[in-house]
Amino acid sequence: MKQILDTKTLISLLERKDNKAYQYLYERYYVSLKALANYYLRDNVQGEDLVQDVFVALWESRYKFRTENEIKYFLYRALKNGCVSLLRKQKLKAKYLHEALSANVEEDNFWEKVLEEDVYARLMSAIETLPPQCKLVMQLTLEGLKGQEIAERLQISLATVKEYKGQGKKILQQQLKGRGALLAIVLIIF
Amino acid sequence: MKRDELFDISNLIFRELAEELTSEERRRLEAWLGSSERNRTLYEHICSEKVMREKIREYRESDVQAAFEAFLARKERIGRGRRLVRYVSRSAAVLVLPLVLAVWYWAKDDEVLPTRTETVADLTADVVKNRPILTLSSGRQMVVGDSSLSIAEGGGVRIQVDGNGMMSYNASDSSDVTDVYNTMRTPVQCDFVFTLEDGTRVWMNAASSLRYPVVFGGEERVVYAEGEIFFEVAKDAERPFRVHLGNGLEIRVLGTSFNVNSYAEEDFTEVTLVEGAVEAQFGEKAYKMRPNQQLYIDEAQGTTSLTEVDVNDYIAWKDGQYVFKNKPLWMVAKVLQRWYGVRVVFENEAARNSTFTGVINKNEGVGLLVERLNATSTLRCRIEGKEIYIR
């Protein structure tokens, strides 16, 4: 089960360059960044290196972040710059690069991809906070499996599956409510 | 899309997937969906079952911990490098010792079990000689030297390095790991031969990298290559062998030997088939290749061609030779750069484009080559430190 760090803790850890901050950011955004890099570079090795470069850039940066969104934006922005410069360097003419590189489309397209990835980064890290069995049930549910199929796959009864589902939903809702309230407070203050 | 809008919308969509939205939130999401057709299409794409399934699989299969550890290792190396630079800048004479310590420490981190006592001199030589670097699945990196080693990788796989620097992967019968990857990188001035778990032999030229699973899965054998690599693929009709290159080219083989030359900094890729049969897929097009054929992709022009060649010219590098037949000198320069770690400076365009025919023997050293060029051509070459000037 993983904890969700609140913004204040995350930022102070990041200011102290504490590894816990990077671990948290890896857990939340690594898969998203990697998926984007692979989409543009079509190269696993290069993609992995680039994502690592992006985190090194964050580690070396002296930027004072105020919100997690700013950190996230920094990571995606750095990834985009990295992709563009790598692709330019390669000067490749394959078809997909034409699509990826053509000037204006590229900018919009990139941030749309970010939107897609970010939805799932949120969803997956919310699911990560659930107890293990419960998490598994939620994952399979989202994958489109029916209750009975999940029960067979995990060798548990249908009733237990339903119980986990209910439990999972409840935990997620509580978390989301908490965050919603936080957001509301922030809106009132500013 | 503005930054704040972007993350607000991603949050709304996420919450919609996980639970109900409040009426105010629903209004915000609807407003965004209604503002353009493109937004709605994007939204439908994101929430589709297909994407959902793909993402969940992606998250389940990603080894975030390994990636994070690789990051920590890199951070540590950068820090160590900086400390080293500060230290060395005080006195150049102490250079050798910190290097030796760093390597020893490195090796220690990797739970490497030396089967022979390594002397300080051995390790220094390894550093000086530019040895290949192996990145284990944990993200840890180690220098592959001339000393015997036995390293435990995930799932009971052992990596064996013998006294001659020969390396192989040995899976015990109980091994059941499909997603554990290693990466081998050769720096400049270094080439390396080793054997993958399925028995495929791999010759890596300088400045190349190969990523491969420590144990191949049941259906196909997939590796990712960059630079110049010669493959002697172990025959296994049940499991096709596939090589992915950085430019999107994919080569499918059953059992065969062939050479790929695809450096990221170059504008071309060459695939040369020695024996057997391969199919190369580039974009929409597939090329079936016969022995003695070469597929040449000119990435700057966007053209491809399939021609008959003398394959020996293209694989002689394995035996420490490079054969050039009427090749422009700039192409020769690239090879010198990778083999000897020197930089070639052309003082005029004519020198750059003049053609070269001849054989470069790696063991001869770059000095002899320069002498030969001076004696047999109208070109004038001189060596200054790590640079060769040609006019």
Short mmCIF file of C-alpha atoms in Angstrom, two decimals, chain A:
data_model
loop_
_atom_site.label_atom_id
_atom_site.label_comp_id
_atom_site.label_asym_id
_atom_site.label_seq_id
_atom_site.Cartn_x
_atom_site.Cartn_y
_atom_site.Cartn_z
CA MET A 1 0.00 0.00 0.00
CA LYS A 2 1.38 3.36 -0.93
CA GLN A 3 0.81 6.69 0.71
CA ILE A 4 -0.18 9.79 -1.14
CA LEU A 5 2.07 12.63 -0.03
CA ASP A 6 0.49 15.99 0.52
CA THR A 7 1.91 18.88 -1.46
CA LYS A 8 3.64 20.54 1.49
CA THR A 9 5.50 17.37 2.47
CA LEU A 10 6.43 16.63 -1.12
CA ILE A 11 7.81 20.09 -1.72
CA SER A 12 9.83 20.20 1.45
CA LEU A 13 11.29 16.75 0.69
CA LEU A 14 12.13 17.94 -2.80
CA GLU A 15 13.81 21.08 -1.48
CA ARG A 16 16.00 18.93 0.72
CA LYS A 17 16.63 16.72 -2.31
CA ASP A 18 15.44 13.78 -0.26
CA ASN A 19 15.27 10.49 -2.18
CA LYS A 20 11.76 9.93 -0.82
CA ALA A 21 10.54 12.76 -3.03
CA TYR A 22 12.03 11.17 -6.17
CA GLN A 23 10.74 7.76 -5.23
CA TYR A 24 7.24 9.19 -4.85
CA LEU A 25 7.49 10.98 -8.20
CA TYR A 26 8.84 7.85 -9.87
CA GLU A 27 5.95 5.82 -8.53
CA ARG A 28 3.44 8.35 -9.76
CA TYR A 29 4.86 9.56 -13.07
CA TYR A 30 7.47 7.14 -14.33
CA VAL A 31 5.05 5.02 -16.35
CA SER A 32 3.41 8.10 -17.89
CA LEU A 33 6.72 9.67 -18.86
CA LYS A 34 8.01 6.40 -20.21
CA ALA A 35 4.86 5.86 -22.28
CA LEU A 36 5.19 9.34 -23.79
CA ALA A 37 8.88 8.88 -24.54
CA ASN A 38 8.19 5.54 -26.20
CA TYR A 39 5.38 7.04 -28.21
CA TYR A 40 7.64 9.69 -29.68
CA LEU A 41 10.99 7.93 -29.81
CA ARG A 42 9.85 4.36 -30.53
CA ASP A 43 12.91 3.18 -28.70
CA ASN A 44 12.80 1.57 -25.31
CA VAL A 45 16.42 2.13 -24.41
CA GLN A 46 16.45 5.75 -25.47
CA GLY A 47 13.09 6.32 -23.81
CA GLU A 48 14.31 4.96 -20.53
CA ASP A 49 17.47 7.05 -20.68
CA LEU A 50 15.48 10.16 -21.44
CA VAL A 51 13.11 9.66 -18.50
CA GLN A 52 16.15 9.24 -16.27
CA ASP A 53 17.61 12.46 -17.71
CA VAL A 54 14.37 14.22 -16.87
CA PHE A 55 14.57 13.16 -13.23
CA VAL A 56 18.24 14.12 -13.11
CA ALA A 57 17.23 17.54 -14.44
CA LEU A 58 14.67 17.82 -11.66
CA TRP A 59 17.28 16.82 -9.11
CA GLU A 60 19.71 19.41 -10.43
CA SER A 61 17.14 22.16 -10.79
CA ARG A 62 16.94 24.93 -8.23
CA TYR A 63 13.43 25.86 -9.19
CA LYS A 64 11.14 26.56 -6.24
CA PHE A 65 7.97 24.59 -6.87
CA ARG A 66 4.77 25.57 -5.16
CA THR A 67 2.37 22.86 -6.32
CA GLU A 68 2.56 19.28 -7.50
CA ASN A 69 1.13 20.45 -10.81
CA GLU A 70 4.20 22.63 -11.29
CA ILE A 71 6.49 19.68 -10.66
CA LYS A 72 4.46 17.56 -13.04
CA TYR A 73 4.56 20.27 -15.66
CA PHE A 74 8.33 20.54 -15.24
CA LEU A 75 8.71 16.79 -15.84
CA TYR A 76 6.48 16.69 -18.93
CA ARG A 77 8.01 19.85 -20.35
CA ALA A 78 11.55 18.49 -19.92
CA LEU A 79 10.49 15.24 -21.55
CA LYS A 80 9.02 17.08 -24.51
CA ASN A 81 12.19 19.13 -25.00
CA GLY A 82 14.26 15.97 -24.75
CA CYS A 83 12.14 14.18 -27.36
CA VAL A 84 12.26 17.10 -29.77
CA SER A 85 16.02 17.47 -29.52
CA LEU A 86 16.66 13.74 -29.88
CA LEU A 87 14.39 13.51 -32.90
CA ARG A 88 16.04 16.52 -34.49
CA LYS A 89 19.42 15.03 -33.91
CA GLN A 90 18.40 11.83 -35.62
CA LYS A 91 16.87 13.68 -38.55
CA LEU A 92 14.88 10.60 -39.27
CA LYS A 93 12.44 10.48 -42.10
CA ALA A 94 10.26 7.60 -41.05
CA LYS A 95 6.56 8.27 -41.31
CA TYR A 96 5.67 8.49 -37.66
CA LEU A 97 8.30 11.14 -37.09
CA HIS A 98 6.70 13.34 -39.67
CA GLU A 99 3.54 13.17 -37.67
CA ALA A 100 5.29 13.68 -34.37
CA LEU A 101 7.46 16.56 -35.46
CA SER A 102 5.33 18.73 -37.70
CA ALA A 103 5.35 21.96 -35.83
CA ASN A 104 1.92 23.02 -34.51
CA VAL A 105 0.18 19.71 -34.41
CA GLU A 106 3.00 18.42 -32.30
CA GLU A 107 2.51 20.95 -29.48
CA ASP A 108 -1.22 20.21 -29.12
CA ASN A 109 -0.83 16.55 -29.65
CA PHE A 110 1.85 16.30 -26.97
CA TRP A 111 -0.27 17.96 -24.28
CA GLU A 112 -3.27 15.85 -25.24
CA LYS A 113 -1.11 12.80 -24.70
CA VAL A 114 -0.08 14.26 -21.34
CA LEU A 115 -3.75 14.67 -20.43
CA GLU A 116 -4.39 11.04 -21.24
CA GLU A 117 -1.36 9.86 -19.27
CA ASP A 118 -2.21 12.11 -16.33
CA VAL A 119 -5.71 10.68 -15.96
CA TYR A 120 -4.16 7.24 -15.59
CA ALA A 121 -1.32 8.40 -13.37
CA ARG A 122 -3.99 9.65 -10.95
CA LEU A 123 -6.11 6.56 -11.27
CA MET A 124 -3.25 4.12 -10.78
CA SER A 125 -1.75 5.89 -7.82
CA ALA A 126 -5.17 6.08 -6.18
CA ILE A 127 -5.52 2.33 -6.69
CA GLU A 128 -2.01 1.80 -5.32
CA THR A 129 -3.21 3.06 -1.94
CA LEU A 130 -5.66 0.16 -1.59
CA PRO A 131 -4.90 -3.04 0.36
CA PRO A 132 -3.32 -5.67 -1.97
CA GLN A 133 -6.32 -8.00 -2.62
CA CYS A 134 -8.65 -5.06 -2.93
CA LYS A 135 -6.25 -3.42 -5.39
CA LEU A 136 -6.17 -6.54 -7.55
CA VAL A 137 -9.94 -6.71 -7.68
CA MET A 138 -10.16 -3.05 -8.69
CA GLN A 139 -7.56 -3.49 -11.42
CA LEU A 140 -9.37 -6.47 -12.88
CA THR A 141 -12.68 -4.64 -12.67
CA LEU A 142 -11.23 -1.69 -14.58
CA GLU A 143 -9.84 -4.10 -17.14
CA GLY A 144 -13.45 -5.05 -17.83
CA LEU A 145 -13.62 -8.41 -16.09
CA LYS A 146 -16.97 -9.52 -14.64
CA GLY A 147 -17.34 -10.36 -10.95
CA GLN A 148 -17.52 -14.09 -11.62
CA GLU A 149 -14.40 -14.01 -13.81
CA ILE A 150 -12.47 -12.18 -11.11
CA ALA A 151 -13.62 -14.69 -8.51
CA GLU A 152 -12.34 -17.55 -10.67
CA ARG A 153 -9.09 -15.82 -11.48
CA LEU A 154 -8.29 -15.04 -7.85
CA GLN A 155 -9.81 -18.23 -6.41
CA ILE A 156 -12.15 -16.38 -4.09
CA SER A 157 -15.93 -16.33 -3.79
CA LEU A 158 -18.12 -13.91 -5.69
CA ALA A 159 -19.29 -12.45 -2.38
CA THR A 160 -15.70 -11.65 -1.44
CA VAL A 161 -15.13 -9.97 -4.78
CA LYS A 162 -18.13 -7.77 -4.18
CA GLU A 163 -16.93 -7.00 -0.69
CA TYR A 164 -13.51 -5.91 -1.99
CA LYS A 165 -15.16 -3.81 -4.68
CA GLY A 166 -17.29 -2.02 -2.14
CA GLN A 167 -14.33 -1.53 0.16
CA GLY A 168 -12.18 -0.21 -2.68
CA LYS A 169 -14.79 2.24 -3.83
CA LYS A 170 -15.28 3.50 -0.31
CA ILE A 171 -11.57 4.10 0.28
CA LEU A 172 -11.21 5.86 -3.05
CA GLN A 173 -14.22 8.05 -2.39
CA GLN A 174 -12.97 9.02 1.04
CA GLN A 175 -9.62 9.98 -0.43
CA LEU A 176 -11.17 11.94 -3.24
CA LYS A 177 -13.51 13.74 -0.88
CA GLY A 178 -10.58 14.74 1.27
CA ARG A 179 -8.80 16.11 -1.77
CA GLY A 180 -11.89 17.83 -3.07
CA ALA A 181 -12.26 19.60 0.25
CA LEU A 182 -8.61 20.62 0.13
CA LEU A 183 -9.10 22.01 -3.35
CA ALA A 184 -12.13 23.97 -2.18
CA ILE A 185 -10.12 25.49 0.66
CA VAL A 186 -7.37 26.49 -1.71
CA LEU A 187 -9.92 28.16 -3.96
CA ILE A 188 -11.35 30.15 -1.07
CA ILE A 189 -7.94 31.36 0.07
CA PHE A 190 -6.85 32.50 -3.37
#
